[in-house]
């Protein structure tokens, strides 16, 4: 259900983010290919990736303006409605992007395998649930790689001052308040402060 909602949200954002119906508007191609435009639209509509977010994890092999220009020139030759067009789009992605993440998992500086609040909880099922949540702090803490910092235009990720928490290797400001509350409840004040500083 959540994945379907995400796909629908991406679809709505793409549809309402300018006129993408005729492919003649240069703005459809020249803008940030990771945020909106004809290429992102085609990749998402034709579901080239298992998860809609996967395209945003790729690294561009060349400046995104060059990729946009190439796509503008080659797209009219694709018959995207058929399997051949879908395969041509896949080949274009392979030629212009590489699967290299812009973030790496790191351990939070103030994470405890057994946080202090666990001592006060007696109910075993609640304790099990909290242990699982606590492990997630360590599993979903990411730092932007040095390569991504040096080549910001080739990645979708924005370099942050500190590592960040995210479920999809991406920073999501909409989750920040809830993350802050969880971090403070877990006694992770340094991580909470860094979240605010980001």
Backbone as a printed PyTorch tensor [residue, N CA C, xyz], in Angstrom:
tensor([[[  0.8300,  -1.1920,   0.0000],
         [  0.0000,   0.0000,   0.0000],
         [  0.8740,   1.2550,   0.0000]],

        [[  1.9240,   1.2470,   0.8500],
         [  2.8110,   2.4070,   0.9500],
         [  3.5670,   2.6260,  -0.3610]],

        [[  4.0160,   1.5310,  -0.9790],
         [  4.7330,   1.6450,  -2.2540],
         [  3.8150,   2.2090,  -3.3380]],

        [[  2.5580,   1.7670,  -3.3400],
         [  1.6070,   2.2620,  -4.3210],
         [  1.3310,   3.7520,  -4.1060]],

        [[  1.2200,   4.1620,  -2.8480],
         [  1.0090,   5.5710,  -2.5210],
         [  2.2010,   6.4070,  -2.9800]],

        [[  3.4170,   5.8760,  -2.7850],
         [  4.6190,   6.5900,  -3.2130],
         [  4.6310,   6.7550,  -4.7300]],

        [[  4.3140,   5.6640,  -5.4650],
         [  4.2760,   5.7370,  -6.9210],
         [  3.2600,   6.7850,  -7.3760]],

        [[  2.0990,   6.7760,  -6.7420],
         [  1.0600,   7.7400,  -7.0910],
         [  1.5470,   9.1620,  -6.8280]],

        [[  2.2260,   9.3770,  -5.7060],
         [  2.7340,  10.7100,  -5.3660],
         [  3.7560,  11.1770,  -6.3940]],

        [[  4.6800,  10.2850,  -6.7750],
         [  5.6800,  10.6360,  -7.7890],
         [  4.9830,  10.9770,  -9.1010]],

        [[  3.9840,  10.1830,  -9.4590],
         [  3.2340,  10.4150, -10.6890],
         [  2.5570,  11.7850, -10.6630]],

        [[  1.9010,  12.1250,  -9.5660],
         [  1.2120,  13.4150,  -9.4370],
         [  2.2100,  14.5650,  -9.5150]],

        [[  3.3390,  14.4290,  -8.8330],
         [  4.3560,  15.4840,  -8.8630],
         [  4.8470,  15.6960, -10.2930]],

        [[  5.0840,  14.6140, -10.9940],
         [  5.5660,  14.7220, -12.3700],
         [  4.5070,  15.3660, -13.2630]],

        [[  3.2750,  14.9310, -13.1340],
         [  2.2020,  15.4490, -13.9770],
         [  1.9850,  16.9410, -13.7550]],

        [[  1.9910,  17.3780, -12.5080],
         [  1.7110,  18.7790, -12.2120],
         [  2.9520,  19.6600, -12.2090]],

        [[  4.0670,  19.1300, -12.6260],
         [  5.3030,  19.9050, -12.6310],
         [  5.6260,  20.3970, -14.0430]],

        [[  4.6710,  20.9720, -14.6830],
         [  4.8700,  21.5140, -16.0220],
         [  4.2460,  20.6290, -17.0760]],

        [[  4.2310,  21.1210, -18.2830],
         [  3.6230,  20.4000, -19.3870],
         [  4.5940,  19.3550, -19.9090]],

        [[  4.2920,  18.0990, -19.6570],
         [  5.1650,  17.0110, -20.1010],
         [  4.4970,  16.1790, -21.1900]],

        [[  3.4820,  16.7070, -21.8220],
         [  2.7100,  15.8910, -22.7410],
         [  3.2430,  15.8720, -24.1610]],

        [[  3.8920,  16.9680, -24.6280],
         [  4.2770,  16.9810, -26.0290],
         [  5.7730,  16.7810, -26.2720]],

        [[  6.6140,  16.9440, -25.2390],
         [  8.0440,  16.7140, -25.3870],
         [  8.7790,  17.7730, -26.1850]],

        [[  8.1310,  18.8910, -26.5260],
         [  8.7880,  19.9290, -27.3170],
         [  9.3430,  21.0520, -26.4600]],

        [[  8.9690,  21.0990, -25.2250],
         [  9.4150,  22.1660, -24.3300],
         [ 10.8060,  21.8230, -23.8010]],

        [[ 11.8030,  22.6660, -24.0940],
         [ 13.1730,  22.3990, -23.6450],
         [ 13.2760,  22.2810, -22.1390]],

        [[ 12.4120,  22.9900, -21.4010],
         [ 12.4540,  22.9110, -19.9410],
         [ 12.2410,  21.4820, -19.4550]],

        [[ 11.5240,  20.6810, -20.2300],
         [ 11.2840,  19.2940, -19.8410],
         [ 12.5800,  18.4990, -19.8080]],

        [[ 13.5690,  18.9350, -20.5580],
         [ 14.8180,  18.2010, -20.6660],
         [ 15.9550,  18.8710, -19.9090]],

        [[ 15.9750,  20.1800, -19.8660],
         [ 17.1270,  20.9190, -19.3650],
         [ 17.1850,  21.0630, -17.8500]],

        [[ 16.1430,  20.7280, -17.1640],
         [ 16.1240,  20.8940, -15.7180],
         [ 16.7720,  19.6990, -15.0380]],

        [[ 16.8610,  19.7370, -13.7390],
         [ 17.5070,  18.6610, -12.9910],
         [ 16.8170,  17.3300, -13.2580]],

        [[ 17.5370,  16.4260, -13.8550],
         [ 16.9430,  15.1450, -14.2350],
         [ 16.5590,  14.2970, -13.0350]],

        [[ 17.0940,  14.6090, -11.8660],
         [ 16.7450,  13.8440, -10.6770],
         [ 15.4920,  14.3850,  -9.9920]],

        [[ 15.0540,  15.5850, -10.3570],
         [ 13.8980,  16.2020,  -9.6950],
         [ 12.6390,  16.1520, -10.5470]],

        [[ 12.7560,  16.4820, -11.8010],
         [ 11.6070,  16.4810, -12.6980],
         [ 12.1050,  16.5440, -14.1310]],

        [[ 11.2090,  16.4320, -15.0510],
         [ 11.5720,  16.4840, -16.4560],
         [ 11.1760,  15.2190, -17.1900]],

        [[ 11.4080,  15.2440, -18.4810],
         [ 10.9680,  14.1580, -19.3600],
         [ 11.6370,  12.8220, -19.0200]],

        [[ 12.9280,  12.8130, -18.7580],
         [ 13.6190,  11.5520, -18.4730],
         [ 13.0810,  10.9050, -17.2030]],

        [[ 12.9780,  11.6630, -16.1190],
         [ 12.4300,  11.1180, -14.8690],
         [ 11.0060,  10.6290, -15.0940]],

        [[ 10.2270,  11.4020, -15.8170],
         [  8.8470,  11.0180, -16.1260],
         [  8.8120,   9.6580, -16.8240]],

        [[  9.6170,   9.5000, -17.8650],
         [  9.6190,   8.2440, -18.6200],
         [ 10.1190,   7.0750, -17.7790]],

        [[ 11.1540,   7.2990, -16.9890],
         [ 11.6880,   6.2370, -16.1250],
         [ 10.6220,   5.7670, -15.1350]],

        [[  9.8950,   6.7090, -14.5330],
         [  8.8900,   6.3420, -13.5260],
         [  7.6550,   5.7080, -14.1690]],

        [[  7.1700,   6.2710, -15.2590],
         [  5.9650,   5.7470, -15.9060],
         [  6.1970,   4.3330, -16.4350]],

        [[  7.3900,   4.0700, -16.9480],
         [  7.6830,   2.7510, -17.5100],
         [  8.2720,   1.7870, -16.4850]],

        [[  8.3180,   2.2200, -15.2300],
         [  8.7200,   1.3720, -14.0970],
         [  9.9840,   0.5630, -14.3960]],

        [[ 11.0500,   1.2640, -14.7350],
         [ 12.3100,   0.5930, -15.0480],
         [ 12.9800,   0.0030, -13.8210]],

        [[ 12.6130,   0.4880, -12.6500],
         [ 13.2550,   0.0470, -11.4180],
         [ 12.2330,  -0.5800, -10.4820]],

        [[ 12.7340,  -1.4650,  -9.6320],
         [ 11.8800,  -2.1610,  -8.6680],
         [ 11.1780,  -1.1660,  -7.7440]],

        [[ 11.9120,  -0.1630,  -7.3010],
         [ 11.3640,   0.8690,  -6.4120],
         [ 11.5430,   2.2180,  -7.1060]],

        [[ 10.5410,   3.0930,  -7.0740],
         [ 10.6620,   4.3940,  -7.7440],
         [ 11.8800,   5.2050,  -7.3020]],

        [[ 12.3500,   4.9780,  -6.1030],
         [ 13.4830,   5.7300,  -5.5600],
         [ 14.8280,   5.2770,  -6.1610]],

        [[ 14.8780,   4.0710,  -6.7260],
         [ 16.1400,   3.4990,  -7.1970],
         [ 16.8380,   4.3570,  -8.2540]],

        [[ 16.0900,   5.0010,  -9.1290],
         [ 16.7040,   5.8640, -10.1450],
         [ 17.4980,   6.9900,  -9.4840]],

        [[ 16.9890,   7.4940,  -8.3770],
         [ 17.6420,   8.6060,  -7.6890],
         [ 18.9180,   8.1790,  -6.9750]],

        [[ 19.1330,   6.8810,  -6.8390],
         [ 20.3610,   6.3700,  -6.2240],
         [ 21.5000,   6.2430,  -7.2350]],

        [[ 21.1980,   6.4070,  -8.5090],
         [ 22.2270,   6.2790,  -9.5340],
         [ 23.1160,   7.5190,  -9.5750]],

        [[ 24.3040,   7.3380, -10.1320],
         [ 25.2330,   8.4520, -10.3410],
         [ 25.3290,   8.6900, -11.8410]],

        [[ 25.2110,   9.9370, -12.2410],
         [ 25.3440,  10.2830, -13.6590],
         [ 26.7980,  10.0900, -14.0920]],

        [[ 26.9920,   9.5450, -15.2690],
         [ 28.3480,   9.3370, -15.8040],
         [ 28.9370,  10.6300, -16.3770]],

        [[ 28.0770,  11.5750, -16.6650],
         [ 28.4930,  12.8490, -17.2590],
         [ 27.5720,  13.9430, -16.7420]],

        [[ 27.8750,  15.2070, -17.0010],
         [ 27.0030,  16.2780, -16.5020],
         [ 25.5480,  16.0710, -16.9240]],

        [[ 24.6460,  16.3720, -16.0220],
         [ 23.2260,  16.1080, -16.2810],
         [ 22.6880,  16.9350, -17.4500]],

        [[ 23.2750,  18.0880, -17.7150],
         [ 22.8400,  18.8850, -18.8680],
         [ 23.1360,  18.1420, -20.1750]],

        [[ 24.2690,  17.4420, -20.2170],
         [ 24.6370,  16.6590, -21.4010],
         [ 23.6570,  15.5020, -21.5700]],

        [[ 23.3380,  14.8280, -20.4640],
         [ 22.3820,  13.7140, -20.5160],
         [ 21.0230,  14.2160, -20.9820]],

        [[ 20.5740,  15.3460, -20.4440],
         [ 19.2810,  15.9220, -20.8470],
         [ 19.2660,  16.2310, -22.3370]],

        [[ 20.3400,  16.8110, -22.8320],
         [ 20.4340,  17.1590, -24.2480],
         [ 20.4020,  15.9020, -25.1180]],

        [[ 21.1580,  14.8910, -24.7200],
         [ 21.1650,  13.6220, -25.4710],
         [ 19.7800,  12.9840, -25.4720]],

        [[ 19.1130,  13.0380, -24.3230],
         [ 17.7830,  12.4220, -24.2460],
         [ 16.7910,  13.1880, -25.1210]],

        [[ 16.8900,  14.5010, -25.1300],
         [ 16.0030,  15.3140, -25.9670],
         [ 16.1850,  14.9320, -27.4420]],

        [[ 17.4350,  14.6780, -27.8390],
         [ 17.7110,  14.3400, -29.2350],
         [ 17.2810,  12.9230, -29.5970]],

        [[ 17.4430,  11.9940, -28.6700],
         [ 17.1970,  10.5820, -28.9910],
         [ 15.7630,  10.1240, -28.7000]],

        [[ 15.0870,  10.7830, -27.7800],
         [ 13.7600,  10.3230, -27.3570],
         [ 12.7550,  10.1900, -28.4990]],

        [[ 12.6970,  11.1400, -29.4530],
         [ 11.7080,  10.9890, -30.5320],
         [ 11.8650,   9.6820, -31.3200]],

        [[ 13.0410,   9.0700, -31.2740],
         [ 13.2790,   7.8110, -31.9900],
         [ 12.7400,   6.6050, -31.2230]],

        [[ 12.5000,   6.7820, -29.9150],
         [ 11.9740,   5.6850, -29.0960],
         [ 10.4770,   5.5350, -29.3530]],

        [[ 10.0230,   4.3140, -29.4210],
         [  8.5890,   4.0480, -29.4160],
         [  8.2980,   3.4920, -28.0210]],

        [[  8.1460,   4.4180, -27.0770],
         [  8.0790,   4.0370, -25.6660],
         [  6.8700,   3.1800, -25.3130]],

        [[  5.8580,   3.1810, -26.1410],
         [  4.6640,   2.3960, -25.8230],
         [  4.9420,   0.8930, -25.8890]],

        [[  5.9220,   0.4790, -26.6520],
         [  6.2100,  -0.9400, -26.8050],
         [  7.4160,  -1.3930, -25.9990]],

        [[  7.6670,  -2.6870, -26.0340],
         [  8.7940,  -3.2690, -25.3000],
         [ 10.1320,  -2.7940, -25.8670]],

        [[ 10.2000,  -2.5550, -27.1790],
         [ 11.4420,  -2.0590, -27.7850],
         [ 11.8060,  -0.6880, -27.2310]],

        [[ 10.8140,   0.1700, -27.0730],
         [ 11.0520,   1.5000, -26.5100],
         [ 11.5110,   1.4290, -25.0710]],

        [[ 10.9050,   0.5290, -24.3200],
         [ 11.2910,   0.3380, -22.9140],
         [ 12.7420,  -0.1410, -22.8340]],

        [[ 13.1100,  -1.0520, -23.7290],
         [ 14.4830,  -1.5670, -23.7590],
         [ 15.4630,  -0.4700, -24.1750]],

        [[ 15.0680,   0.3770, -25.1260],
         [ 15.9130,   1.4980, -25.5450],
         [ 16.1200,   2.4700, -24.3820]],

        [[ 15.0720,   2.6970, -23.6010],
         [ 15.1770,   3.5710, -22.4280],
         [ 16.1230,   2.9610, -21.3940]],

        [[ 16.0210,   1.6480, -21.1820],
         [ 16.9380,   0.9560, -20.2620],
         [ 18.3870,   1.1170, -20.7250]],

        [[ 18.6150,   0.9470, -22.0130],
         [ 19.9710,   1.0940, -22.5590],
         [ 20.4860,   2.5150, -22.3730]],

        [[ 19.6170,   3.4950, -22.5650],
         [ 20.0160,   4.8880, -22.3600],
         [ 20.4380,   5.1030, -20.9100]],

        [[ 19.6940,   4.5410, -19.9840],
         [ 20.0230,   4.6690, -18.5540],
         [ 21.3730,   4.0030, -18.2790]],

        [[ 21.5930,   2.7940, -18.8140],
         [ 22.8700,   2.0870, -18.6060],
         [ 24.0550,   2.8740, -19.1690]],

        [[ 23.8560,   3.5280, -20.2980],
         [ 24.9380,   4.2840, -20.9290],
         [ 25.2640,   5.5790, -20.1840]],

        [[ 24.2970,   6.1230, -19.4740],
         [ 24.4720,   7.4480, -18.8800],
         [ 24.5230,   7.4780, -17.3590]],

        [[ 24.2740,   6.3390, -16.7180],
         [ 24.2700,   6.2830, -15.2570],
         [ 24.9800,   5.0270, -14.7830]],

        [[ 25.4910,   5.1000, -13.5730],
         [ 26.1370,   3.9490, -12.9540],
         [ 25.5180,   3.7600, -11.5710]],

        [[ 25.4290,   2.5170, -11.1510],
         [ 24.8320,   2.2110,  -9.8520],
         [ 25.8730,   2.4260,  -8.7530]],

        [[ 25.9820,   3.6570,  -8.2980],
         [ 26.9330,   3.9990,  -7.2410],
         [ 26.2230,   4.8980,  -6.2450]],

        [[ 26.0360,   4.3920,  -5.0630],
         [ 25.3010,   5.1450,  -4.0540],
         [ 26.0680,   6.3850,  -3.6160]],

        [[ 25.3340,   7.4090,  -3.2720],
         [ 25.9440,   8.6590,  -2.8200],
         [ 26.0590,   8.7120,  -1.3020]],

        [[ 25.5990,   7.6530,  -0.6360],
         [ 25.6810,   7.6320,   0.8270],
         [ 26.1430,   6.2650,   1.3060]],

        [[ 26.6960,   6.2510,   2.5150],
         [ 27.1780,   5.0040,   3.1060],
         [ 26.6790,   4.9110,   4.5430]],

        [[ 26.4280,   3.6950,   4.9640],
         [ 25.9420,   3.4690,   6.3200],
         [ 27.0680,   3.6890,   7.3220]],

        [[ 26.7950,   4.4520,   8.3670],
         [ 27.7520,   4.6710,   9.4560],
         [ 27.0150,   4.4820,  10.7780]],

        [[ 27.7570,   4.2850,  11.8400],
         [ 27.1580,   4.0900,  13.1620],
         [ 26.9870,   5.4460,  13.8490]],

        [[ 25.7990,   5.7330,  14.3810],
         [ 25.6020,   6.9980,  15.0940],
         [ 26.5770,   7.1170,  16.2680]],

        [[ 27.1050,   8.3050,  16.5390],
         [ 28.1070,   8.4730,  17.5940],
         [ 27.5660,   8.2200,  18.9990]],

        [[ 26.2720,   8.3530,  19.1760],
         [ 25.6850,   8.2210,  20.5150],
         [ 24.7020,   7.0590,  20.6110]],

        [[ 24.8650,   6.0670,  19.7270],
         [ 23.9670,   4.9150,  19.7360],
         [ 24.4370,   3.8910,  20.7640]],

        [[ 23.4910,   3.3110,  21.4920],
         [ 23.7710,   2.2490,  22.4610],
         [ 23.0390,   0.9880,  22.0340]],

        [[ 23.7330,  -0.1540,  22.0740],
         [ 23.0570,  -1.4200,  21.7850],
         [ 21.9550,  -1.6620,  22.8090]],

        [[ 22.2040,  -1.2370,  24.0410],
         [ 21.1950,  -1.3430,  25.1050],
         [ 20.9890,   0.0550,  25.6880]],

        [[ 20.0400,   0.8070,  25.1310],
         [ 19.8280,   2.1650,  25.6310],
         [ 19.3310,   2.1710,  27.0710]],

        [[ 19.6380,   3.2160,  27.8160],
         [ 19.2860,   3.2950,  29.2390],
         [ 17.7950,   3.1220,  29.5260]],

        [[ 16.9320,   3.5790,  28.6300],
         [ 15.4960,   3.5040,  28.9110],
         [ 14.9830,   2.0670,  28.9820]],

        [[ 15.7250,   1.1060,  28.4400],
         [ 15.2720,  -0.2850,  28.4500],
         [ 15.1920,  -0.8600,  29.8590]],

        [[ 16.0140,  -0.3560,  30.7650],
         [ 16.0240,  -0.8970,  32.1340],
         [ 14.6930,  -0.6900,  32.8500]],

        [[ 13.9800,   0.3600,  32.4900],
         [ 12.7340,   0.6760,  33.1970],
         [ 11.5180,  -0.0470,  32.6200]],

        [[ 11.6770,  -0.7960,  31.5470],
         [ 10.5390,  -1.4630,  30.9040],
         [ 10.5070,  -2.9280,  31.3090]],

        [[  9.3620,  -3.3510,  31.8120],
         [  9.2090,  -4.7250,  32.3130],
         [  8.4940,  -5.6400,  31.3210]],

        [[  7.6160,  -5.0890,  30.5110],
         [  6.8390,  -5.8950,  29.5680],
         [  7.7510,  -6.3870,  28.4360]],

        [[  7.8500,  -7.7060,  28.2870],
         [  8.7900,  -8.2990,  27.3300],
         [  8.4380,  -7.9750,  25.8750]],

        [[  7.1580,  -7.9740,  25.5200],
         [  6.7890,  -7.6790,  24.1240],
         [  7.0990,  -6.2150,  23.7760]],

        [[  6.8750,  -5.3150,  24.7140],
         [  7.2230,  -3.9050,  24.4980],
         [  8.7280,  -3.7610,  24.3640]],

        [[  9.4570,  -4.4790,  25.1980],
         [ 10.9160,  -4.4350,  25.1630],
         [ 11.4500,  -4.9640,  23.8290]],

        [[ 10.8690,  -6.0590,  23.3320],
         [ 11.2750,  -6.6030,  22.0300],
         [ 11.0440,  -5.5830,  20.9130]],

        [[  9.8840,  -4.9430,  20.9570],
         [  9.5540,  -3.9260,  19.9560],
         [ 10.5630,  -2.7740,  19.9970]],

        [[ 10.8950,  -2.3220,  21.1910],
         [ 11.8360,  -1.2120,  21.3480],
         [ 13.2530,  -1.5960,  20.9260]],

        [[ 13.6200,  -2.8580,  21.1170],
         [ 14.9380,  -3.3280,  20.6630],
         [ 15.0390,  -3.2600,  19.1360]],

        [[ 13.9600,  -3.6750,  18.4770],
         [ 13.9270,  -3.6110,  17.0110],
         [ 14.0560,  -2.1590,  16.5510]],

        [[ 13.2870,  -1.2780,  17.1650],
         [ 13.3710,   0.1450,  16.8130],
         [ 14.7680,   0.7000,  17.0660]],

        [[ 15.3570,   0.3240,  18.1690],
         [ 16.6930,   0.8190,  18.5040],
         [ 17.7290,   0.3680,  17.4720]],

        [[ 17.6210,  -0.8720,  16.9850],
         [ 18.5520,  -1.3570,  15.9530],
         [ 18.4210,  -0.5390,  14.6670]],

        [[ 17.2210,  -0.0450,  14.4080],
         [ 16.9950,   0.7550,  13.1940],
         [ 17.7990,   2.0520,  13.2040]],

        [[ 18.0560,   2.5980,  14.3990],
         [ 18.8810,   3.8080,  14.4570],
         [ 20.2370,   3.5330,  13.8190]],

        [[ 20.7930,   2.3660,  14.0870],
         [ 22.1100,   2.0200,  13.5420],
         [ 22.0340,   1.6280,  12.0650]],

        [[ 20.9200,   1.0490,  11.6440],
         [ 20.7930,   0.5680,  10.2650],
         [ 20.4660,   1.6690,   9.2610]],

        [[ 19.8790,   2.7600,   9.7140],
         [ 19.3960,   3.7980,   8.7940],
         [ 20.0640,   5.1500,   9.0190]],

        [[ 21.3400,   5.1260,   9.3530],
         [ 22.1180,   6.3480,   9.5700],
         [ 23.1550,   6.4130,   8.4610]],

        [[ 23.1170,   7.4540,   7.6440],
         [ 23.9430,   7.5190,   6.4420],
         [ 24.7780,   8.7870,   6.3890]],

        [[ 25.9280,   8.6470,   5.7830],
         [ 26.8080,   9.7830,   5.5400],
         [ 26.9690,   9.9290,   4.0290]],

        [[ 26.9460,  11.1460,   3.5330],
         [ 27.1690,  11.3860,   2.1100],
         [ 28.6390,  11.0840,   1.8150]],

        [[ 28.8900,  10.2930,   0.7780],
         [ 30.2650,   9.9030,   0.4420],
         [ 31.0790,  11.1150,  -0.0170]],

        [[ 32.3890,  10.9990,   0.1130],
         [ 33.2780,  12.0780,  -0.3260],
         [ 33.1350,  12.3090,  -1.8260]],

        [[ 33.0120,  11.2240,  -2.5760],
         [ 32.8500,  11.3420,  -4.0320],
         [ 31.5880,  12.1360,  -4.3680]],

        [[ 30.4930,  11.8880,  -3.6580],
         [ 29.2390,  12.6130,  -3.9050],
         [ 29.3630,  14.0830,  -3.5080]],

        [[ 30.1190,  14.3540,  -2.4510],
         [ 30.3400,  15.7520,  -2.0400],
         [ 31.1090,  16.5190,  -3.1210]],

        [[ 32.0920,  15.8420,  -3.7150],
         [ 32.9340,  16.4890,  -4.7200],
         [ 32.2520,  16.5980,  -6.0820]],

        [[ 31.2500,  15.7630,  -6.3230],
         [ 30.5520,  15.7360,  -7.6180],
         [ 29.0480,  15.8780,  -7.4240]],

        [[ 28.6360,  16.9230,  -6.7450],
         [ 27.2200,  17.1070,  -6.4020],
         [ 26.2940,  17.0900,  -7.6140]],

        [[ 26.7360,  17.6220,  -8.7370],
         [ 25.8830,  17.6790,  -9.9150],
         [ 25.5910,  16.3290, -10.5400]],

        [[ 26.3100,  15.2970, -10.1270],
         [ 26.1160,  13.9650, -10.7050],
         [ 25.2290,  13.0760,  -9.8430]],

        [[ 24.8290,  13.5580,  -8.6920],
         [ 24.0260,  12.7880,  -7.7430],
         [ 22.7510,  13.5370,  -7.3910]],

        [[ 21.7390,  12.8040,  -6.9600],
         [ 20.4950,  13.4270,  -6.5010],
         [ 20.6060,  13.8850,  -5.0490]],

        [[ 21.5020,  13.2800,  -4.2890],
         [ 21.6290,  13.5730,  -2.8660],
         [ 22.2790,  14.9280,  -2.6250]],

        [[ 21.7420,  15.6560,  -1.6700],
         [ 22.3180,  16.9310,  -1.2480],
         [ 23.2880,  16.6330,  -0.1110]],

        [[ 24.5020,  17.1430,  -0.2200],
         [ 25.4940,  16.9210,   0.8340],
         [ 25.0720,  17.6720,   2.0920]],

        [[ 25.0770,  16.9780,   3.2080],
         [ 24.7140,  17.5790,   4.4900],
         [ 25.9550,  17.6860,   5.3700]],

        [[ 25.8740,  18.5570,   6.3330],
         [ 26.9960,  18.7750,   7.2510],
         [ 27.2790,  17.5230,   8.0810]],

        [[ 26.2210,  16.8660,   8.5150],
         [ 26.3370,  15.6710,   9.3570],
         [ 25.6490,  14.4920,   8.6720]],

        [[ 25.9350,  13.2760,   9.1240],
         [ 25.1660,  12.1310,   8.6350],
         [ 23.6770,  12.3450,   8.9290]],

        [[ 22.8430,  11.5660,   8.2630],
         [ 21.3980,  11.7440,   8.3990],
         [ 20.6980,  10.3980,   8.5340]],

        [[ 19.4650,  10.4360,   9.0190],
         [ 18.6230,   9.2510,   9.1240],
         [ 17.6740,   9.2290,   7.9420]],

        [[ 17.4690,   8.0390,   7.3810],
         [ 16.5310,   7.9130,   6.2770],
         [ 16.2210,   6.4610,   5.9970]],

        [[ 15.0090,   6.1970,   5.5720],
         [ 14.6240,   4.8170,   5.2870],
         [ 15.0730,   4.3830,   3.8950]],

        [[ 15.3040,   5.3220,   2.9980],
         [ 15.7020,   5.0010,   1.6190],
         [ 17.0230,   5.6500,   1.2440]],

        [[ 17.9450,   5.7440,   2.1700],
         [ 19.2480,   6.3800,   1.9220],
         [ 19.0960,   7.8210,   1.4590]],

        [[ 18.0230,   8.4590,   1.8800],
         [ 17.8240,   9.8530,   1.4970],
         [ 17.2850,  10.6410,   2.6760]],

        [[ 17.6260,  11.9040,   2.6780],
         [ 17.1860,  12.8130,   3.7220],
         [ 15.7670,  13.2650,   3.4040]],

        [[ 14.8810,  13.1550,   4.3640],
         [ 13.4920,  13.5550,   4.1720],
         [ 13.1030,  14.4860,   5.3120]],

        [[ 12.9930,  15.7600,   5.0120],
         [ 12.6980,  16.7350,   6.0620],
         [ 11.3290,  16.5220,   6.6950]],

        [[ 10.4030,  15.9110,   5.9590],
         [  9.0660,  15.6830,   6.5030],
         [  9.0890,  14.7440,   7.7100]],

        [[ 10.0940,  13.8980,   7.7800],
         [ 10.2040,  12.9490,   8.8900],
         [ 10.9600,  13.5260,  10.0800]],

        [[ 11.5630,  14.6800,   9.9200],
         [ 12.5010,  15.2120,  10.9100],
         [ 11.9270,  15.3430,  12.3170]],

        [[ 10.7130,  15.8410,  12.4380],
         [ 10.1310,  16.0310,  13.7690],
         [ 10.0120,  14.6990,  14.5020]],

        [[  9.5290,  13.6810,  13.8020],
         [  9.3390,  12.3670,  14.4280],
         [ 10.6870,  11.7330,  14.7490]],

        [[ 11.6460,  11.9060,  13.8670],
         [ 12.9930,  11.4050,  14.1420],
         [ 13.5770,  12.0970,  15.3660]],

        [[ 13.3940,  13.3930,  15.4470],
         [ 13.9020,  14.1560,  16.5910],
         [ 13.3030,  13.6260,  17.8920]],

        [[ 12.0010,  13.4260,  17.9130],
         [ 11.3530,  12.9050,  19.1300],
         [ 11.8910,  11.5210,  19.4880]],

        [[ 12.0580,  10.6640,  18.4850],
         [ 12.5810,   9.3260,  18.7330],
         [ 14.0100,   9.3440,  19.2380]],

        [[ 14.8340,  10.1940,  18.6530],
         [ 16.2300,  10.3040,  19.0830],
         [ 16.3200,  10.8000,  20.5190]],

        [[ 15.5380,  11.8060,  20.8530],
         [ 15.5540,  12.3320,  22.2230],
         [ 15.0670,  11.2730,  23.2090]],

        [[ 14.0340,  10.5190,  22.8280],
         [ 13.5240,   9.4510,  23.6970],
         [ 14.5490,   8.3480,  23.8860]],

        [[ 15.4150,   8.1760,  22.9000],
         [ 16.4430,   7.1340,  22.9680],
         [ 17.7270,   7.6300,  23.6200]],

        [[ 17.7370,   8.8640,  24.0770],
         [ 18.9260,   9.4130,  24.7230],
         [ 20.0300,   9.7800,  23.7470]],

        [[ 19.6770,   9.9640,  22.4810],
         [ 20.6700,  10.2550,  21.4450],
         [ 20.6570,  11.7560,  21.1290]],

        [[ 21.1210,  12.5330,  22.0880],
         [ 21.0500,  13.9900,  21.9760],
         [ 21.9940,  14.5480,  20.9050]],

        [[ 23.1590,  13.9420,  20.7330],
         [ 24.0880,  14.4020,  19.6950],
         [ 23.4670,  14.2240,  18.3170]],

        [[ 22.8720,  13.0660,  18.0870],
         [ 22.2140,  12.8180,  16.7980],
         [ 21.0490,  13.7730,  16.5830]],

        [[ 20.2960,  14.0570,  17.6400],
         [ 19.1670,  14.9900,  17.5370],
         [ 19.6640,  16.3940,  17.1700]],

        [[ 20.7540,  16.8190,  17.7920],
         [ 21.3190,  18.1400,  17.4960],
         [ 21.8010,  18.1950,  16.0450]],

        [[ 22.4730,  17.1310,  15.5910],
         [ 22.9620,  17.0930,  14.2140],
         [ 21.8040,  17.1000,  13.2130]],

        [[ 20.7140,  16.4520,  13.5650],
         [ 19.5230,  16.4600,  12.7140],
         [ 19.0410,  17.8920,  12.5010]],

        [[ 19.0050,  18.6660,  13.5710],
         [ 18.5710,  20.0660,  13.4880],
         [ 19.5750,  20.8920,  12.6840]],

        [[ 20.8670,  20.6570,  12.8950],
         [ 21.8990,  21.4210,  12.1800],
         [ 21.8940,  21.1490,  10.6780]],

        [[ 21.4870,  19.9470,  10.3000],
         [ 21.3960,  19.6340,   8.8630],
         [ 20.3150,  20.4740,   8.2240]]])
